[in-house]
Amino acid sequence: MSSPAQELSKSEQLYRIRHSASHIMATAILEIFPDAKLAIGPPIKDGFYYDFELPRPITPEDFEEIEKRMAAAISANQKFIQEEWPKERAREFFKDQPYKLELIEGIEGDTVSTYTNGPFTDLCAGPHVGYTKKCKNFKLLKVAGAYWRGDEKKPMLQRIYGTAWSSKEELENHLHMLEEAKRRDHRRLAKELELFGFESVAPGSVFWKPLGWASYRTLQSYFRELEEKNGYEEIFNPLLYKKELFEQSGHWDHYQENMFVLHSHDQTYCLKPMNCPDTMLYFKSKRRSYRELPLRVAEFGVLHRNELQGALSGATRVRQMCQDDAHIFVMEDQIQGEITNLLGMIDEAYGLLGLEYDLELSTRPEDHMGDPALWDLAEDALKAALNASGKVYRVNEGDGAFYGPKIDIQLRDCLGRSWQCATIQLDFQLPRRFELTYAASDNSERTPVVIHRAIAGTLERFFAILVEHFAGAFPTWLAPVQAIILAITDDQNDYAWKLANELKKHGVRVEVDDRNEKTGYKIREAETRKIPYMLVVGGKEAEAGTVAVRSYTDGQRGVMPFEDLKAEILERIETRALDVKIFKSELAIVEEDEEVDEMVERGY
Ligand SMILES: [Zn+2]
Ligand SMILES: [Zn+2]
């Protein structure tokens, strides 16, 4: 770790800056609270934290004072000095620091590494920046409770989070991105726009309101249509099964802690966490021939997963969910063709929504089941399909599931955040567990390969991601209310309703605001609701069969014949036009999560 700073990778530089910033924060905290007990202070993705036991709760009002003292340590340009100490010396030095003493016991060998900057010495494996000046672009963000070692039986500590970057510009971009993320938070927008909510009686399950449900169903219809167009058939199976089904599928042994298990009538039942097992039953429900393959079976089943309450987060992490799930039963030589088709569907769907994505291929792990020749064939087919798609992809050697290789699709929203939504997972095992066969052309019985696939993944989550991606201002086709007609006076109410009924007849989601309010007030309200089209009608418009149009995206558009506007709205809905401005994050740095995770583990 002695290489000069300019040779370090960007992420290694940031790692050091952030780790050092956490030490500088501890330096400041000890000045304010000399009796503070220090736990750990690692760098994390985009920043750092330090866990403290303090005599009183810290609030954001304290940040200014802490930041001021940090800035002083930084402008003093303290040097970070590393020393190896015998454990005995470290125990003596940290004798009033119980968490450090516990950490020392966990370190192998007779010595421990320490880092000192100015008056502060920490038990630390490093590495750090050379001098504190490197850390000047930082900001404290929030404070939260955290159990020592993540164990709720251990003391609750105060975790102070901050962010640090190598330039002022990067810091400002990041803070701007955080503001933007807060503004777009789907929980806040879902409430303001009356899309959906949550109730304490059903933790982790979405309560859809009429507006959100209309939009959700539109999204679901799109995915259904995409499947129909690509030769899928759709089934719908029960939610509740005897546990035997999951014993056969393997979920009972390997996934039980995520399942809701019920006892009734001397039987053990489970709510299905996935559609795979019941889709296998469908395949098996009659004798199958090679002529039916590839057999593409979709199911928008209702799934339940027993996520810990602490892990639930708005609609992005839920207990009850619906996925645009499908299973494709193929012969071995059909794999490549199906993957090509799937990559095309993903590109179409994500392109439609202005989402970018990255592809990753995960190959055979050491511990795997099935015929090596089948693995080779499948991996070659996946690679050939990926190469033919012309997209760049990453290969994670040995990272596949034990039962088959997979392609992961990470979508990137407009803030540059990654979400895992789509998957393409090959499965050599499940068809064997269910003893699925088809009659091959030579009349022999053969086992199909199963491809599990989803494009949106969990629709509740995908919808929430879209709410944030569009900041609640959906493209017209997806908007909960697509147009609103505002009558200037009561005299135009009839005309307003006539136009609304005409649009409704064509399936447009339209409202009339015929309240006795000022037009300016009505427009402002419609804008707050982010309705794509506002049609203002007064006496002149009623007379001429026109409307004064305001659009959420383009503002004032002037007066036009109603028929022309109707044609435009219908065309945008029909073609699912992306008629919104999509914010683009200026964030220069997109980091690899894994790399950072690994770095977090390395430091202490
Ligand atoms: Zn450290
Ligand atoms: Zn599946």
Coordinates of C-alpha atoms and ligand atoms in Angstrom, one line a residue:
M1 CA 0.0 0.0 0.0
S2 CA 2.9 2.3 -0.6
S3 CA 2.1 3.3 -4.2
P4 CA 1.8 7.0 -4.8
A5 CA -1.7 8.5 -4.7
Q6 CA -1.7 9.3 -8.4
E7 CA -1.4 5.6 -9.3
L8 CA -4.4 4.6 -7.2
S9 CA -7.6 3.8 -8.9
K10 CA -10.4 6.3 -8.4
S11 CA -12.3 4.0 -6.1
E12 CA -9.2 3.3 -4.0
Q13 CA -8.6 7.1 -3.7
L14 CA -12.2 7.6 -2.6
Y15 CA -11.9 4.7 -0.2
R16 CA -8.9 6.3 1.5
I17 CA -10.5 9.8 1.6
R18 CA -13.7 8.4 3.1
H19 CA -12.0 6.2 5.6
S20 CA -9.7 9.1 6.7
A21 CA -12.8 11.4 6.9
S22 CA -14.3 9.0 9.4
H23 CA -11.1 9.2 11.6
I24 CA -11.3 13.0 11.3
M25 CA -14.9 12.9 12.5
A26 CA -13.8 10.8 15.4
T27 CA -11.1 13.3 16.2
A28 CA -13.8 16.1 16.3
I29 CA -16.2 14.0 18.4
L30 CA -13.5 13.3 21.0
E31 CA -12.8 17.0 21.3
I32 CA -16.5 17.6 22.1
F33 CA -17.1 14.4 24.1
P34 CA -13.8 13.4 25.7
D35 CA -15.5 10.3 27.2
A36 CA -17.0 9.1 24.0
K37 CA -16.7 5.4 23.4
L38 CA -15.6 4.6 19.8
A39 CA -16.7 1.5 17.9
I40 CA -16.0 1.3 14.2
G41 CA -15.6 3.8 11.4
P42 CA -15.5 2.4 7.9
P43 CA -15.9 3.9 4.5
I44 CA -19.1 2.9 2.6
K45 CA -20.5 3.5 -0.8
D46 CA -20.5 7.3 -1.4
G47 CA -19.3 8.1 2.1
F48 CA -18.4 6.9 5.6
Y49 CA -19.8 6.5 9.1
Y50 CA -18.5 6.1 12.6
D51 CA -20.4 4.4 15.5
F52 CA -20.1 6.1 18.9
E53 CA -21.5 5.7 22.4
L54 CA -22.1 9.3 23.6
P55 CA -23.5 10.9 26.7
R56 CA -26.4 12.4 24.8
P57 CA -28.2 12.0 21.5
I58 CA -26.6 13.8 18.6
T59 CA -29.0 15.7 16.3
P60 CA -28.4 17.4 12.9
E61 CA -28.0 20.7 14.8
D62 CA -24.7 19.3 16.2
F63 CA -23.3 18.8 12.7
E64 CA -22.1 22.4 12.3
E65 CA -20.0 22.2 15.4
I66 CA -18.6 18.8 14.4
E67 CA -17.9 19.9 10.8
K68 CA -16.2 23.0 12.1
R69 CA -13.8 21.0 14.2
M70 CA -13.2 18.5 11.3
A71 CA -12.4 21.5 9.1
A72 CA -9.8 22.7 11.6
A73 CA -8.2 19.2 11.7
I74 CA -8.1 19.3 7.9
S75 CA -6.6 22.7 7.6
A76 CA -4.0 21.8 10.2
N77 CA -3.0 19.1 7.5
Q78 CA -2.3 16.4 10.0
K79 CA -0.2 13.5 8.8
F80 CA -1.6 9.9 9.0
I81 CA 1.0 7.8 10.7
Q82 CA 0.8 4.0 10.8
E83 CA 2.4 2.0 13.6
E84 CA 2.4 -1.7 14.6
W85 CA 1.8 -2.1 18.3
P86 CA 2.2 -5.1 20.5
K87 CA -1.3 -6.1 21.7
E88 CA -0.3 -5.3 25.3
R89 CA 0.5 -1.7 24.4
A90 CA -2.8 -1.4 22.5
R91 CA -4.8 -2.9 25.4
E92 CA -3.2 -0.3 27.8
F93 CA -3.8 2.6 25.4
F94 CA -7.5 1.6 24.7
K95 CA -8.2 0.6 28.3
D96 CA -11.2 3.0 28.5
Q97 CA -12.5 1.9 25.1
P98 CA -14.4 -1.3 25.6
Y99 CA -15.3 -1.7 21.9
K100 CA -11.7 -1.3 20.8
L101 CA -10.7 -3.9 23.4
E102 CA -13.2 -6.3 22.0
L103 CA -11.9 -5.7 18.5
I104 CA -8.3 -6.3 19.6
E105 CA -9.3 -9.7 20.9
G106 CA -10.7 -10.6 17.5
I107 CA -7.4 -9.7 15.7
E108 CA -5.0 -12.5 14.9
G109 CA -1.3 -12.3 15.8
D110 CA 0.6 -10.5 18.5
T111 CA 0.5 -7.0 17.1
V112 CA -2.2 -4.6 15.9
S113 CA -2.1 -1.8 13.4
T114 CA -2.8 1.8 14.5
Y115 CA -3.2 5.1 12.7
T116 CA -2.6 8.4 14.3
N117 CA -3.6 11.9 13.0
G118 CA -2.9 14.9 15.2
P119 CA -4.2 14.0 18.7
F120 CA -6.2 11.0 17.6
T121 CA -5.1 7.4 17.4
D122 CA -7.3 4.6 16.2
L123 CA -7.0 0.9 16.0
C124 CA -7.0 0.6 12.2
A125 CA -5.8 -1.6 9.3
G126 CA -5.9 1.4 7.0
P127 CA -5.1 2.4 4.4
H128 CA -5.5 6.2 4.6
V129 CA -4.6 9.4 2.7
G130 CA -1.2 10.9 3.5
Y131 CA -2.5 14.1 5.1
T132 CA -5.9 15.3 6.3
K133 CA -6.1 18.1 3.6
K134 CA -7.1 15.5 1.1
C135 CA -10.5 15.2 2.9
K136 CA -11.7 18.7 2.6
N137 CA -14.7 18.0 0.4
F138 CA -16.9 16.4 3.0
K139 CA -20.3 16.8 4.6
L140 CA -22.1 15.2 7.5
L141 CA -25.5 13.8 6.4
K142 CA -27.5 12.0 9.1
V143 CA -27.4 10.2 12.4
A144 CA -29.1 6.8 13.1
G145 CA -29.1 4.2 15.8
A146 CA -27.0 1.0 15.2
Y147 CA -26.4 -1.9 17.4
W148 CA -22.8 -2.9 18.2
R149 CA -21.9 -5.6 15.8
G150 CA -25.5 -5.4 14.4
D151 CA -26.7 -7.5 17.3
E152 CA -29.9 -6.2 19.0
K153 CA -28.9 -7.7 22.3
K154 CA -25.8 -5.5 22.3
P155 CA -25.7 -1.7 23.1
M156 CA -27.3 0.8 20.8
L157 CA -24.8 3.2 19.4
Q158 CA -25.1 6.4 17.4
R159 CA -24.0 6.2 13.8
I160 CA -23.1 9.4 12.2
Y161 CA -23.0 9.3 8.4
G162 CA -21.1 11.6 6.1
T163 CA -20.0 11.8 2.5
A164 CA -16.6 12.8 1.1
W165 CA -15.2 13.2 -2.4
S166 CA -12.0 14.1 -4.1
S167 CA -13.3 17.4 -5.6
K168 CA -15.7 20.1 -4.6
E169 CA -17.6 19.5 -7.9
E170 CA -18.1 15.8 -7.1
L171 CA -19.3 16.7 -3.6
E172 CA -21.8 19.2 -4.9
N173 CA -23.0 16.8 -7.6
H174 CA -23.6 14.1 -5.0
L175 CA -25.4 16.5 -2.6
H176 CA -27.6 17.6 -5.5
M177 CA -28.3 13.9 -6.3
L178 CA -29.3 13.3 -2.7
E179 CA -31.7 16.3 -2.8
E180 CA -33.1 15.0 -6.1
A181 CA -33.6 11.5 -4.6
K182 CA -35.4 13.0 -1.6
R183 CA -37.7 15.1 -3.9
R184 CA -38.4 11.9 -5.9
D185 CA -38.9 9.5 -3.0
H186 CA -41.7 7.3 -4.1
R187 CA -43.2 7.0 -0.6
R188 CA -43.7 10.8 -0.5
L189 CA -44.9 11.1 -4.1
A190 CA -47.3 8.1 -3.8
K191 CA -48.9 9.9 -0.9
E192 CA -49.1 13.4 -2.5
L193 CA -50.3 12.0 -5.8
E194 CA -52.7 9.5 -4.1
L195 CA -51.2 6.5 -5.8
F196 CA -50.9 4.0 -3.0
G197 CA -50.2 3.7 0.7
F198 CA -49.4 1.3 3.6
E199 CA -51.4 0.2 6.7
S200 CA -49.8 -1.1 9.8
V201 CA -52.2 -4.1 9.8
A202 CA -50.4 -5.5 6.6
P203 CA -46.8 -4.6 6.9
G204 CA -44.9 -4.6 3.6
S205 CA -48.0 -4.8 1.4
V206 CA -49.2 -2.1 -0.9
F207 CA -52.7 -0.6 -0.6
W208 CA -53.4 0.6 -4.1
K209 CA -55.6 3.7 -4.5
P210 CA -57.7 4.2 -7.6
L211 CA -55.2 6.5 -9.3
G212 CA -52.2 4.4 -8.6
W213 CA -54.1 1.2 -9.5
A214 CA -55.1 2.6 -12.9
S215 CA -51.5 3.4 -13.7
Y216 CA -50.2 0.1 -12.3
R217 CA -52.8 -1.9 -14.4
T218 CA -51.6 0.1 -17.5
L219 CA -48.0 -0.9 -16.8
Q220 CA -49.0 -4.5 -16.2
S221 CA -51.1 -4.5 -19.5
Y222 CA -48.0 -3.4 -21.3
F223 CA -46.0 -6.3 -20.1
R224 CA -48.9 -8.7 -20.8
E225 CA -49.1 -7.3 -24.3
L226 CA -45.3 -7.7 -24.8
E227 CA -45.6 -11.4 -23.8
E228 CA -48.6 -12.0 -26.1
K229 CA -46.8 -10.5 -29.0
N230 CA -43.8 -12.8 -28.3
G231 CA -45.8 -16.0 -28.2
Y232 CA -46.4 -16.5 -24.5
E233 CA -49.5 -18.1 -23.0
E234 CA -50.8 -17.0 -19.6
I235 CA -51.9 -19.2 -16.7
F236 CA -53.2 -18.3 -13.2
N237 CA -52.8 -20.8 -10.3
P238 CA -53.6 -20.8 -6.6
L239 CA -51.8 -18.9 -3.9
L240 CA -52.0 -21.6 -1.2
Y241 CA -50.4 -25.1 -1.5
K242 CA -49.7 -28.1 0.7
K243 CA -46.1 -28.1 1.7
E244 CA -45.5 -31.2 -0.5
L245 CA -45.3 -29.0 -3.6
F246 CA -42.4 -27.1 -2.1
E247 CA -40.7 -30.3 -0.8
Q248 CA -40.7 -31.4 -4.4
S249 CA -39.4 -28.1 -5.7
G250 CA -36.7 -27.8 -3.0
H251 CA -38.1 -24.5 -1.5
W252 CA -39.1 -26.3 1.7
D253 CA -35.5 -27.2 2.4
H254 CA -33.8 -24.1 1.0
Y255 CA -36.2 -21.2 1.1
Q256 CA -38.5 -21.9 4.1
E257 CA -37.5 -19.0 6.2
N258 CA -38.8 -16.7 3.4
M259 CA -42.2 -18.4 3.3
F260 CA -45.4 -17.9 5.2
V261 CA -46.4 -21.3 6.5
L262 CA -49.9 -22.0 7.8
H263 CA -51.5 -24.9 9.6
S264 CA -55.1 -25.8 9.0
H265 CA -57.2 -29.0 9.0
D266 CA -54.2 -31.1 10.1
Q267 CA -52.3 -29.9 7.1
T268 CA -49.3 -27.7 6.5
Y269 CA -49.8 -25.1 3.8
C270 CA -47.6 -22.4 2.3
L271 CA -48.3 -19.2 0.4
K272 CA -46.3 -19.5 -2.7
P273 CA -43.1 -17.4 -2.8
M274 CA -42.6 -18.0 -6.5
N275 CA -44.5 -19.2 -9.5
C276 CA -42.0 -21.8 -10.6
P277 CA -43.4 -24.9 -8.8
D278 CA -47.0 -24.5 -10.0
T279 CA -45.9 -23.7 -13.5
M280 CA -44.1 -27.1 -13.5
L281 CA -47.4 -28.7 -12.6
Y282 CA -49.0 -27.0 -15.6
F283 CA -46.3 -28.4 -17.9
K284 CA -46.9 -31.9 -16.4
S285 CA -50.6 -31.7 -16.7
K286 CA -50.5 -33.4 -20.1
R287 CA -48.2 -35.3 -22.3
R288 CA -45.9 -32.8 -24.1
S289 CA -44.3 -33.1 -27.6
Y290 CA -41.2 -31.4 -29.0
R291 CA -43.6 -29.6 -31.4
E292 CA -44.9 -27.5 -28.5
L293 CA -41.4 -26.2 -27.6
P294 CA -40.4 -23.6 -26.8
L295 CA -43.4 -23.4 -24.5
R296 CA -43.6 -19.9 -23.0
V297 CA -45.8 -19.8 -19.9
A298 CA -46.5 -16.5 -18.1
E299 CA -48.1 -16.0 -14.7
F300 CA -48.8 -12.8 -12.9
G301 CA -49.2 -14.7 -9.7
V302 CA -49.7 -13.2 -6.3
L303 CA -46.6 -14.0 -4.2
H304 CA -45.7 -13.7 -0.6
R305 CA -42.3 -13.6 0.9
N306 CA -41.6 -13.3 4.6
E307 CA -39.2 -10.4 4.6
L308 CA -38.1 -9.2 8.0
Q309 CA -40.0 -6.1 9.0
G310 CA -36.8 -4.1 9.3
A311 CA -35.9 -4.9 5.7
L312 CA -39.2 -3.6 4.3
S313 CA -38.9 -0.3 2.5
G314 CA -41.9 1.4 0.8
A315 CA -42.9 -0.4 -2.3
T316 CA -39.3 -1.4 -3.2
R317 CA -39.1 -4.2 -0.6
V318 CA -42.5 -5.8 0.0
R319 CA -44.0 -9.0 1.3
Q320 CA -46.9 -9.4 -1.2
M321 CA -45.9 -8.9 -4.8
C322 CA -46.7 -9.7 -8.4
Q323 CA -44.1 -10.2 -11.0
D324 CA -44.2 -10.3 -14.8
D325 CA -42.9 -13.8 -14.4
A326 CA -42.7 -16.5 -17.0
H327 CA -41.1 -19.9 -17.5
I328 CA -39.9 -21.1 -20.9
F329 CA -39.5 -24.8 -21.6
V330 CA -37.0 -25.4 -24.3
M331 CA -35.0 -28.1 -26.1
E332 CA -31.2 -27.6 -25.7
D333 CA -30.8 -26.2 -29.2
Q334 CA -33.5 -23.6 -28.6
I335 CA -31.7 -21.8 -25.8
Q336 CA -29.9 -19.2 -27.9
G337 CA -32.9 -18.3 -29.9
E338 CA -35.0 -17.7 -26.7
I339 CA -32.2 -15.6 -25.1
T340 CA -32.0 -13.5 -28.2
N341 CA -35.7 -12.9 -28.0
L342 CA -35.6 -12.1 -24.3
L343 CA -32.7 -9.6 -24.8
G344 CA -34.9 -7.9 -27.5
M345 CA -37.9 -7.7 -25.1
I346 CA -35.8 -6.2 -22.4
D347 CA -34.3 -3.6 -24.7
E348 CA -37.8 -2.7 -26.0
A349 CA -39.4 -2.4 -22.5
Y350 CA -36.5 -0.4 -20.9
G351 CA -36.1 1.8 -24.0
L352 CA -39.8 2.6 -23.8
L353 CA -39.3 3.9 -20.3
G354 CA -36.0 5.7 -20.8
L355 CA -34.1 3.3 -18.6
E356 CA -30.5 2.3 -19.3
Y357 CA -29.2 -1.1 -18.2
D358 CA -26.1 -3.3 -17.8
L359 CA -25.8 -7.0 -18.6
E360 CA -23.9 -9.5 -16.6
L361 CA -23.4 -13.2 -17.5
S362 CA -22.7 -15.5 -14.5
T363 CA -21.2 -18.9 -15.4
R364 CA -20.8 -22.3 -13.9
P365 CA -19.7 -22.4 -10.2
E366 CA -17.4 -25.0 -8.8
D367 CA -20.3 -26.6 -7.0
H368 CA -22.8 -27.4 -9.8
M369 CA -25.3 -30.1 -10.8
G370 CA -26.0 -31.5 -14.2
D371 CA -24.0 -32.6 -17.2
P372 CA -20.9 -30.5 -17.9
A373 CA -21.6 -30.8 -21.7
L374 CA -25.0 -29.2 -21.1
W375 CA -23.4 -26.4 -19.1
D376 CA -20.9 -25.8 -22.0
L377 CA -23.7 -25.8 -24.5
A378 CA -25.9 -23.4 -22.5
E379 CA -23.0 -21.0 -21.7
D380 CA -22.0 -20.9 -25.3
A381 CA -25.6 -20.2 -26.3
L382 CA -25.9 -17.3 -23.8
K383 CA -22.6 -15.8 -24.9
A384 CA -23.6 -16.1 -28.6
A385 CA -26.9 -14.4 -27.9
L386 CA -25.2 -11.6 -25.9
N387 CA -22.6 -11.1 -28.6
A388 CA -25.3 -11.0 -31.3
S389 CA -27.2 -8.3 -29.3
G390 CA -24.3 -6.0 -29.8
K391 CA -24.5 -4.9 -26.1
V392 CA -21.5 -4.7 -23.8
Y393 CA -21.7 -7.3 -21.0
R394 CA -19.6 -8.4 -18.1
V395 CA -18.8 -12.0 -17.3
N396 CA -18.8 -13.1 -13.7
E397 CA -16.9 -16.4 -13.9
G398 CA -18.2 -19.0 -11.5
D399 CA -21.0 -16.8 -10.2
G400 CA -24.0 -18.7 -11.6
A401 CA -26.5 -20.7 -9.5
F402 CA -25.6 -24.3 -9.0
Y403 CA -28.5 -25.4 -11.3
G404 CA -27.7 -23.2 -14.3
P405 CA -26.0 -20.1 -15.7
K406 CA -27.8 -16.7 -15.7
I407 CA -27.9 -13.2 -17.2
D408 CA -28.5 -10.4 -14.7
I409 CA -29.8 -7.1 -15.9
Q410 CA -29.1 -4.1 -13.8
L411 CA -31.2 -1.1 -14.7
R412 CA -30.0 2.4 -14.1
D413 CA -32.5 5.1 -13.2
C414 CA -32.1 8.8 -14.0
L415 CA -30.1 9.3 -10.8
G416 CA -27.6 6.7 -11.8
R417 CA -28.8 4.2 -9.2
S418 CA -28.7 0.5 -10.1
W419 CA -31.7 -1.8 -9.6
Q420 CA -31.8 -5.5 -10.2
C421 CA -35.2 -6.1 -11.8
A422 CA -34.9 -8.4 -14.8
T423 CA -33.3 -11.9 -14.7
I424 CA -32.8 -14.7 -17.2
Q425 CA -32.0 -17.9 -15.2
L426 CA -31.4 -21.2 -16.9
D427 CA -32.5 -24.2 -14.8
F428 CA -31.4 -27.8 -15.4
Q429 CA -32.6 -29.0 -12.0
L430 CA -36.3 -28.1 -11.5
P431 CA -37.5 -30.0 -14.6
R432 CA -35.8 -33.1 -13.1
R433 CA -37.2 -32.6 -9.7
F434 CA -40.7 -32.6 -11.3
E435 CA -39.7 -35.4 -13.7
L436 CA -40.8 -33.3 -16.7
T437 CA -40.4 -34.8 -20.1
Y438 CA -41.5 -34.3 -23.7
A439 CA -41.6 -36.7 -26.6
A440 CA -38.6 -35.9 -28.9
S441 CA -38.8 -36.2 -32.7
D442 CA -37.4 -39.7 -32.4
N443 CA -40.1 -40.5 -29.8
S444 CA -37.7 -40.8 -27.0
E445 CA -38.6 -39.1 -23.7
R446 CA -36.4 -36.1 -23.0
T447 CA -36.1 -33.5 -20.2
P448 CA -36.6 -29.8 -21.2
V449 CA -34.5 -27.0 -19.9
V450 CA -36.4 -24.3 -18.0
I451 CA -35.7 -20.6 -18.4
H452 CA -37.0 -18.5 -15.5
R453 CA -37.4 -14.9 -16.7
A454 CA -38.8 -11.6 -15.6
I455 CA -38.4 -8.2 -17.3
A456 CA -39.9 -5.8 -14.8
G457 CA -39.5 -8.3 -11.9
T458 CA -41.6 -7.4 -8.9
L459 CA -44.1 -4.9 -10.4
E460 CA -44.7 -3.0 -7.1
R461 CA -41.0 -2.4 -7.0
F462 CA -40.7 -1.5 -10.6
F463 CA -43.6 0.9 -10.3
A464 CA -41.9 2.6 -7.4
I465 CA -38.7 2.9 -9.3
L466 CA -40.6 4.5 -12.2
V467 CA -42.3 7.0 -9.8
E468 CA -38.8 8.1 -8.7
H469 CA -37.4 7.9 -12.3
F470 CA -40.1 10.2 -13.6
A471 CA -40.4 12.2 -10.3
G472 CA -44.1 11.4 -10.5
A473 CA -44.6 13.0 -13.9
F474 CA -45.4 9.9 -16.0
P475 CA -45.5 9.8 -19.8
T476 CA -49.1 10.3 -20.9
W477 CA -49.8 6.6 -21.6
L478 CA -48.9 5.7 -18.0
A479 CA -50.2 8.7 -16.2
P480 CA -53.0 8.0 -13.6
V481 CA -54.9 11.0 -15.0
Q482 CA -54.0 11.7 -18.6
A483 CA -56.0 14.9 -19.2
I484 CA -58.0 17.4 -17.1
I485 CA -60.5 19.8 -18.5
L486 CA -60.8 23.1 -16.7
A487 CA -63.9 25.2 -17.3
I488 CA -63.4 29.0 -16.8
T489 CA -67.0 29.6 -15.7
D490 CA -70.0 27.4 -15.1
D491 CA -71.3 28.3 -18.5
Q492 CA -68.6 26.0 -20.0
N493 CA -69.4 23.0 -17.8
D494 CA -71.5 21.3 -20.5
Y495 CA -68.8 21.8 -23.1
A496 CA -66.2 20.5 -20.7
W497 CA -68.2 17.4 -20.0
K498 CA -68.9 16.8 -23.7
L499 CA -65.1 16.8 -24.4
A500 CA -64.4 14.6 -21.4
N501 CA -67.0 12.1 -22.5
E502 CA -65.6 12.1 -26.0
L503 CA -62.1 11.3 -24.6
K504 CA -63.4 8.7 -22.2
K505 CA -65.1 7.0 -25.1
H506 CA -61.6 6.4 -26.4
G507 CA -60.3 5.1 -23.1
V508 CA -58.5 8.3 -22.0
R509 CA -58.3 8.8 -18.2
V510 CA -59.8 12.3 -18.0
E511 CA -61.2 14.5 -15.3
V512 CA -63.3 17.7 -15.3
D513 CA -62.6 20.4 -12.8
D514 CA -65.9 22.2 -12.8
R515 CA -65.5 23.6 -9.3
N516 CA -66.3 27.2 -8.8
E517 CA -62.7 28.2 -8.4
K518 CA -60.4 30.7 -10.2
T519 CA -58.8 29.2 -13.3
G520 CA -55.3 30.0 -12.1
Y521 CA -55.9 28.0 -8.9
K522 CA -57.2 25.1 -10.9
I523 CA -54.2 25.1 -13.2
R524 CA -51.8 25.2 -10.3
E525 CA -53.5 22.3 -8.7
A526 CA -53.4 20.3 -11.9
E527 CA -49.7 21.0 -12.2
T528 CA -49.1 19.8 -8.7
R529 CA -50.8 16.6 -9.6
K530 CA -48.4 16.4 -12.6
I531 CA -51.3 15.8 -15.1
P532 CA -49.8 15.7 -18.6
Y533 CA -52.6 17.6 -20.4
M534 CA -54.6 20.6 -19.1
L535 CA -57.4 21.7 -21.4
V536 CA -58.7 25.1 -20.5
V537 CA -62.1 26.1 -22.0
G538 CA -63.9 29.4 -21.9
G539 CA -66.7 30.9 -23.9
K540 CA -64.6 31.4 -27.1
E541 CA -63.4 27.8 -27.1
A542 CA -66.9 26.4 -26.5
E543 CA -68.1 28.5 -29.4
A544 CA -65.3 27.4 -31.8
G545 CA -64.9 23.8 -30.7
T546 CA -61.3 24.5 -29.5
V547 CA -59.3 24.2 -26.3
A548 CA -56.5 26.2 -24.8
V549 CA -53.8 23.6 -24.1
R550 CA -51.2 23.5 -21.3
S551 CA -48.9 20.6 -21.1
Y552 CA -47.0 19.6 -17.9
T553 CA -43.8 19.1 -19.9
D554 CA -44.1 21.9 -22.5
G555 CA -46.1 24.6 -20.7
Q556 CA -48.5 26.9 -22.6
R557 CA -49.2 25.5 -26.1
G558 CA -52.0 27.9 -27.2
V559 CA -55.5 27.3 -28.7
M560 CA -56.1 24.4 -31.0
P561 CA -59.1 22.5 -32.4
F562 CA -60.2 19.9 -29.9
E563 CA -60.2 17.2 -32.6
D564 CA -56.5 17.8 -33.3
L565 CA -55.6 17.6 -29.6
K566 CA -57.7 14.4 -29.2
A567 CA -55.7 12.9 -32.1
E568 CA -52.5 13.8 -30.5
I569 CA -53.4 12.4 -27.1
L570 CA -54.7 9.2 -28.6
E571 CA -51.5 8.8 -30.7
R572 CA -49.3 9.3 -27.7
I573 CA -51.2 6.7 -25.7
E574 CA -51.3 4.3 -28.6
T575 CA -47.6 4.5 -29.3
R576 CA -46.7 4.8 -25.6
A577 CA -44.6 7.9 -26.4
L578 CA -41.9 8.9 -23.9
D579 CA -43.3 12.4 -23.8
V580 CA -41.5 13.6 -20.7
K581 CA -38.2 15.2 -19.9
I582 CA -35.9 12.8 -18.1
F583 CA -33.5 14.2 -15.6
K584 CA -30.0 13.0 -16.1
S585 CA -27.6 12.7 -13.1
E586 CA -24.4 14.6 -13.6
L587 CA -22.7 12.3 -11.2
A588 CA -19.4 11.5 -12.7
I589 CA -18.6 8.5 -10.7
V590 CA -20.5 5.2 -10.8
E591 CA -18.9 2.8 -8.4
E592 CA -19.0 -1.0 -8.3
D593 CA -20.9 -2.0 -5.1
E594 CA -19.0 -5.2 -4.7
E595 CA -15.7 -3.5 -4.7
V596 CA -16.8 -1.2 -2.0
D597 CA -18.3 -4.0 0.1
E598 CA -15.0 -5.7 0.0
M599 CA -13.3 -2.6 1.1
V600 CA -15.6 -2.2 4.0
E601 CA -14.7 -5.7 5.1
R602 CA -11.1 -4.9 4.8
G603 CA -10.9 -1.9 7.1
Y604 CA -11.8 -1.8 10.8
Ligands
ZN1 ZN -9.9 3.2 10.4
ZN2 ZN -39.1 -19.3 -11.7

